Tab-separated table of C-alpha atoms and ligand atoms in Angstrom:
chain	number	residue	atom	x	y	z
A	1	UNK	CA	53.280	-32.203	33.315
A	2	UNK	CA	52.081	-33.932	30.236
A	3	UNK	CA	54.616	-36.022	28.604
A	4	UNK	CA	56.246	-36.595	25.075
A	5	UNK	CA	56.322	-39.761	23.858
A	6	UNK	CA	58.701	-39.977	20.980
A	7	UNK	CA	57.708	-42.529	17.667
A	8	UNK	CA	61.117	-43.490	16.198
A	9	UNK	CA	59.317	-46.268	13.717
A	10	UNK	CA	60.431	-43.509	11.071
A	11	UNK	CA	64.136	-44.121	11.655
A	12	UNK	CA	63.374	-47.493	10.877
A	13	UNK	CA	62.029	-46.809	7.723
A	14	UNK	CA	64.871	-45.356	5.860
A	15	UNK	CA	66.889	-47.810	7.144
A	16	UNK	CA	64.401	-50.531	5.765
A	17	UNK	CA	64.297	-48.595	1.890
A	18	UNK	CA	67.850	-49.115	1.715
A	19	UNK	CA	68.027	-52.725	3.959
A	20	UNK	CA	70.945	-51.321	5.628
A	21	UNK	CA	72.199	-51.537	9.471
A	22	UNK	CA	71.537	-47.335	9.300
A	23	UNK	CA	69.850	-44.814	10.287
A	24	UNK	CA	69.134	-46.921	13.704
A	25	UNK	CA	66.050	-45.900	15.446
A	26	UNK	CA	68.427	-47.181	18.781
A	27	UNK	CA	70.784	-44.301	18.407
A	28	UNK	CA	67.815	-41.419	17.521
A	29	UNK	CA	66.037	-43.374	20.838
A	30	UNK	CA	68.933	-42.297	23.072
A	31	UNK	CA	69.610	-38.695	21.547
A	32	UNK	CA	65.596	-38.039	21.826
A	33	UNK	CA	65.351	-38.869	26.017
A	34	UNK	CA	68.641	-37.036	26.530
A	35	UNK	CA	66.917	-33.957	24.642
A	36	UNK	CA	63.567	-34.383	27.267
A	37	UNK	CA	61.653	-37.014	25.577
A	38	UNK	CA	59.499	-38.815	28.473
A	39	UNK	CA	58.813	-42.161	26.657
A	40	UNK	CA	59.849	-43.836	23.418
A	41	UNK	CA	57.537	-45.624	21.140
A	42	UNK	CA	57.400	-47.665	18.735
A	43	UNK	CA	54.942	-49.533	16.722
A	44	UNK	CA	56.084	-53.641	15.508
A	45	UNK	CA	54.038	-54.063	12.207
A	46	UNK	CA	53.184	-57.671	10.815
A	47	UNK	CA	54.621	-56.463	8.105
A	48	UNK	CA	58.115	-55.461	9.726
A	49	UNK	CA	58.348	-52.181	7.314
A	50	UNK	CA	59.734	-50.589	10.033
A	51	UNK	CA	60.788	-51.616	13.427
A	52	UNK	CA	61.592	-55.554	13.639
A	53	UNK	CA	62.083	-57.567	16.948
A	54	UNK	CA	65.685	-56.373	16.999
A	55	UNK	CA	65.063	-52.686	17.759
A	56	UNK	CA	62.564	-53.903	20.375
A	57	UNK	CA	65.124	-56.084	22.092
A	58	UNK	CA	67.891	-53.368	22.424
A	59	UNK	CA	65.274	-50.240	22.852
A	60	UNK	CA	64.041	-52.434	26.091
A	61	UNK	CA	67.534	-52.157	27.172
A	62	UNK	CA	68.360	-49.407	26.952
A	63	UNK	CA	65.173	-47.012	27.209
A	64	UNK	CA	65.381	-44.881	30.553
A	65	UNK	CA	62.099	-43.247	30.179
A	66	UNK	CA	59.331	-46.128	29.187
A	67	UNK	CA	59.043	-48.140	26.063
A	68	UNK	CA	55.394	-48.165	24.415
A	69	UNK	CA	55.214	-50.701	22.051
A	70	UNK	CA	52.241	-50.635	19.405
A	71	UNK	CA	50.903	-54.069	18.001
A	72	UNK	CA	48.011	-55.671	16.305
A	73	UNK	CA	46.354	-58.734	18.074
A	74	UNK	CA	48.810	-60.814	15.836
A	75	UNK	CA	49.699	-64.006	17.860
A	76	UNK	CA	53.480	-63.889	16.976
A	77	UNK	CA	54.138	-60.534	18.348
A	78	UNK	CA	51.868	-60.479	21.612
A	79	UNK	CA	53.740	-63.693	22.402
A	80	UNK	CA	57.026	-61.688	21.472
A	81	UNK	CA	55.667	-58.575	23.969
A	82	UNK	CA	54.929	-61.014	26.625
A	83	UNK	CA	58.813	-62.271	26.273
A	84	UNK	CA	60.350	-58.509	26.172
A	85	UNK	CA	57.917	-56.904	28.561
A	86	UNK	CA	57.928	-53.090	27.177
A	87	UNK	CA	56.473	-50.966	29.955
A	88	UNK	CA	53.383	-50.587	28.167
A	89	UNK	CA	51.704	-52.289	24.901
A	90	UNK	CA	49.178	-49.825	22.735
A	91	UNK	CA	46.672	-51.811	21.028
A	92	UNK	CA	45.943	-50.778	17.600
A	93	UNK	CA	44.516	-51.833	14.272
A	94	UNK	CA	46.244	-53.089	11.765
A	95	UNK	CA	45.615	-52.908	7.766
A	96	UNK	CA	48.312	-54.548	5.626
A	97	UNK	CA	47.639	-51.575	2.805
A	98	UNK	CA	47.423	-48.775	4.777
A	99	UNK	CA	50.156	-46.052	5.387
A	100	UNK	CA	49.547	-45.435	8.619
A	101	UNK	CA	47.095	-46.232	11.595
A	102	UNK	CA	43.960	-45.017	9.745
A	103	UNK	CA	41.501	-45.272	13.050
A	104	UNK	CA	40.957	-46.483	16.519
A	105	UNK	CA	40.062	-49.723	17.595
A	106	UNK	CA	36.236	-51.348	16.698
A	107	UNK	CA	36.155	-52.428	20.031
A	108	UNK	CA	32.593	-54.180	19.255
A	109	UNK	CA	34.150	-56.372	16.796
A	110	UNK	CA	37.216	-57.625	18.379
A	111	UNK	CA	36.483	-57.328	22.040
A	112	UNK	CA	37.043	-61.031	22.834
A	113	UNK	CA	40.497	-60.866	21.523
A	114	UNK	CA	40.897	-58.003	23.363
A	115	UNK	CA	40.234	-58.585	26.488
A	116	UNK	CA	42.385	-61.884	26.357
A	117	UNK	CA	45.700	-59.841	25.273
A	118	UNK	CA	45.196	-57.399	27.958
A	119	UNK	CA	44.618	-60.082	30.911
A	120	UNK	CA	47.788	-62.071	29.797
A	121	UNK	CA	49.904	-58.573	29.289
A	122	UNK	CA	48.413	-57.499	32.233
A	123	UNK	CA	49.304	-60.653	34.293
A	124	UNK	CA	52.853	-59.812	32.763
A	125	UNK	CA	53.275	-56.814	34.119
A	126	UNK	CA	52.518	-54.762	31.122
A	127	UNK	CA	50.387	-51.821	30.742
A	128	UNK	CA	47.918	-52.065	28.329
A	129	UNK	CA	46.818	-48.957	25.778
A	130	UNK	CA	43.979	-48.897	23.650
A	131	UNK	CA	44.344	-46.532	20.760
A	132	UNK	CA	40.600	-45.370	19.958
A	133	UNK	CA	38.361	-42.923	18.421
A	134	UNK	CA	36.964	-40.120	20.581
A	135	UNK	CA	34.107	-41.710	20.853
A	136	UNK	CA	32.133	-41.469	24.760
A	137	UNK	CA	30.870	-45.565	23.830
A	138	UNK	CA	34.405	-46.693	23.060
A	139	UNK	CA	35.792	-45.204	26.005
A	140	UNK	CA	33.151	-46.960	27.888
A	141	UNK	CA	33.956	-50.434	26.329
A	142	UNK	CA	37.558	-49.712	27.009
A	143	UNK	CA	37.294	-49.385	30.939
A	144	UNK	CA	35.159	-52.338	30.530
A	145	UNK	CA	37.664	-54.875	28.525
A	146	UNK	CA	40.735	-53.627	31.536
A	147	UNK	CA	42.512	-51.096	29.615
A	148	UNK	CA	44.788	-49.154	31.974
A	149	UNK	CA	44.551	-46.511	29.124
A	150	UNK	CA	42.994	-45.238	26.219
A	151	UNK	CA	44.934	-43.022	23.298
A	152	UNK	CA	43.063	-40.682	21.337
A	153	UNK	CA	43.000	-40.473	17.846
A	154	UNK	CA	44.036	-37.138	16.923
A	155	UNK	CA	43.940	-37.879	13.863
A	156	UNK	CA	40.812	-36.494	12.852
A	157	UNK	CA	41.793	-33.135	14.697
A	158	UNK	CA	45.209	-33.381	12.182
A	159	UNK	CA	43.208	-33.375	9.271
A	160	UNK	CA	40.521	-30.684	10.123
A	161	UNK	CA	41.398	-28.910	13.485
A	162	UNK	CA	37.640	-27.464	14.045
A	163	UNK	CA	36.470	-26.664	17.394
A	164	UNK	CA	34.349	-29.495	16.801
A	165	UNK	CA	36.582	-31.768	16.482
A	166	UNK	CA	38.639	-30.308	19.687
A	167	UNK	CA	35.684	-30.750	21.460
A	168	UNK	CA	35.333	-34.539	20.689
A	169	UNK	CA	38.812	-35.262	22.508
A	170	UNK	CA	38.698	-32.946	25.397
A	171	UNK	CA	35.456	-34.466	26.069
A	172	UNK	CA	36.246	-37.773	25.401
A	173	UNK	CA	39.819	-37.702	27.574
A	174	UNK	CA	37.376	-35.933	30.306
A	175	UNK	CA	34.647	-39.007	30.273
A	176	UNK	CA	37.567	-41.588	30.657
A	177	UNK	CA	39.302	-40.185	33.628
A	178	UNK	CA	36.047	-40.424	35.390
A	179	UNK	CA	35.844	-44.439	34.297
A	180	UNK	CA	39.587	-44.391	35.694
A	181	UNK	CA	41.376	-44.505	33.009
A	182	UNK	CA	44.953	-42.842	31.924
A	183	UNK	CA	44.043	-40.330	28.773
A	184	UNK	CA	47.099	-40.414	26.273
A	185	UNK	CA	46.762	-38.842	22.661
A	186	UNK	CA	48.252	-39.013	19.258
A	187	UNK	CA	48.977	-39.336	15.504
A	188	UNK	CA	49.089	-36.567	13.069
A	189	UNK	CA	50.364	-33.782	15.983
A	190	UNK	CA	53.106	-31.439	14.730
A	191	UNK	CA	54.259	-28.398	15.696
A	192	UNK	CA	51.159	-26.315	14.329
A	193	UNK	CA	48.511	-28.249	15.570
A	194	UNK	CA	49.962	-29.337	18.951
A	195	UNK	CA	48.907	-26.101	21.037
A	196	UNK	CA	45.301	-26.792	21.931
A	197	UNK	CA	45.424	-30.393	22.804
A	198	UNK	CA	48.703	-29.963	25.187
A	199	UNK	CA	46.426	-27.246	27.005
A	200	UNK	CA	43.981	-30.269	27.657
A	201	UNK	CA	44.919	-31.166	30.940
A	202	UNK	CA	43.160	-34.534	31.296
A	203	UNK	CA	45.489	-35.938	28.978
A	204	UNK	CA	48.755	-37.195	30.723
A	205	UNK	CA	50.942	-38.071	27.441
A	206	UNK	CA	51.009	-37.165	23.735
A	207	UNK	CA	52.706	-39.380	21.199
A	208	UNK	CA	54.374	-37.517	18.245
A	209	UNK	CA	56.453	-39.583	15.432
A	210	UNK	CA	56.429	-38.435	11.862
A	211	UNK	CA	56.334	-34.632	12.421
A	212	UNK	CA	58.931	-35.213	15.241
A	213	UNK	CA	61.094	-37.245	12.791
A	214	UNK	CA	60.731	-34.791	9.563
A	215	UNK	CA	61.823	-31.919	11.565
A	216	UNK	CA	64.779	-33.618	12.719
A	217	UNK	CA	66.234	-34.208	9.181
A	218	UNK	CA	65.990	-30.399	9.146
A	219	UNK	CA	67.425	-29.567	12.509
A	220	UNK	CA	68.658	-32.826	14.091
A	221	UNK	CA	66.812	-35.050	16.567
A	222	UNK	CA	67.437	-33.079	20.014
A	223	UNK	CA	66.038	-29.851	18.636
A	224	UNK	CA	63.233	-31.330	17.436
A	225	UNK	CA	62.300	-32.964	20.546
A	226	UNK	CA	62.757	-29.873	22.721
A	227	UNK	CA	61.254	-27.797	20.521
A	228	UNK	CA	57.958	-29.675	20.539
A	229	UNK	CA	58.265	-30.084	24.241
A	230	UNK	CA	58.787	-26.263	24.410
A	231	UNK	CA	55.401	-26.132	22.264
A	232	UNK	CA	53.692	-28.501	24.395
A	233	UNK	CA	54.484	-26.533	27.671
A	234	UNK	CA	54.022	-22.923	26.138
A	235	UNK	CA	51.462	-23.401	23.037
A	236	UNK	CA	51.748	-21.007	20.072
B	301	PXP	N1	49.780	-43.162	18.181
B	301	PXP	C1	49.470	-44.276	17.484
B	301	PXP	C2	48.585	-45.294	18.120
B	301	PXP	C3	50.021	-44.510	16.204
B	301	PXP	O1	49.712	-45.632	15.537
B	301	PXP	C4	50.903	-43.540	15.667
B	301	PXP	C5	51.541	-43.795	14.347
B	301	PXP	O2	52.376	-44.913	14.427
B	301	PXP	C6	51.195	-42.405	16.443
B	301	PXP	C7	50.598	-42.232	17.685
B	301	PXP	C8	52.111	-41.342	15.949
B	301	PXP	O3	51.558	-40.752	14.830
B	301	PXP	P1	52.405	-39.723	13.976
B	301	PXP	O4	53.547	-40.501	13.373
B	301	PXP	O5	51.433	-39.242	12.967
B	301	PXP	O6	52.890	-38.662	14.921
């Protein structure tokens, strides 16, 4: 069954407008695997707008599922991962400016770097992600530089859900299970646009934070969780 991951970095955020000790993406982490989330993620920026080395600490305690932890290349916090050992790392790039993740990795440009942080998470017992584009030659270069996995950008899909663009990551999650590689997916999914790429079976695990984390200011964390589960099992 494919699995939920659940992004809480959006907890974090409120908290971080008001620099208080509340909302604490902790306490949302707990309520979200008790309503059927499968894995918890969350993504330590340079920046720290969000999540800080504190939430990683206590999340690796106490997460029951797995802890996915997204990072840059930045030598501070890979040397911070290899302390805390999440279950898995998801490599992704980073843009001071930017909002969110705007793209996958350029896996031509920084695949040096690359494959060094994935050999020495690796040799740490960490997983290793690479969040790409649906793209057959970056999938290619991933299985190459040792990624255990790739994630999809679904962002593209988010923005313009066209058959083409459906297309793209079902045939992009089918090339890299034949290279061997786990097929995860994510950013922009919500409970519209969810359907078709739970029904694509190559992919083992979708991770869903600010649609997830919106709907629970409306109906409270556990509801939203099960409900997207309940979306991701049944579609539309
Ligand atoms: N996957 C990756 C690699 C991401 O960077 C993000 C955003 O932090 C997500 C998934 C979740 O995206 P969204 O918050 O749009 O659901």
């Amino acid at each position: 069954m494919m699995r939920l991951g659940v992004n809480v970095d959006h907890i974090a955020t409120i908290r971080e407008t008001r620099g208080t000790d509340y909302p604490d993406p902790v306490e949302v982490a707990i309520l979200a695997e008790s309503a059927g989330a499968d894995g918890i993620t969350a993504h330590i920026r340079v920046d720290r707008r969000h999540i800080n080395e504190r939430d990683i600490r206590i999340l690796r305690e106490v997460v029951k599922t797995h802890l996915n932890v997204e990072s840059s290349l930045d030598k501070e916090i890979q040397s911070f991962l290899l302390d805390v050992k999440p279950d898995w790392v998801c490599l992704v790039p980073e843009r001071e400016e930017e909002l969110t993740t705007e793209g996958g990795l350029n896996l031509n440009v920084v695949s040096k770097e690359i494959k060094l942080a994935t050999k020495k998470l690796k040799d740490a017992g960490i997983m290793v992600t690479f969040f790409i584009e649906s793209d057959p030659k970056m999938v290619e270069i991933a299985s190459n530089l040792g990624a255990c996995a790739i994630e999809l950008n679904t962002g593209p899909w988010s923005e313009n859900p066209s058959m083409k663009n459906y297309k793209k990551i079902e045939e992009a999650a089918q090339f890299g299970i034949t290279r061997g590689l786990e097929v995860h997916a994510g950013h922009g999914l919500n409970l519209q646009n969810v359907g078709p790429i739970a029904g694509i079976e190559e992919i083992s695990e979708l991770n869903i934070g600010h649609a997830i984390i919106s709907r629970a200011l409306i109906v409270g964390i556990e509801r939203a969780v099960s409900e997207m589960k309940e979306r991701m099992l049944f579609g539309e």
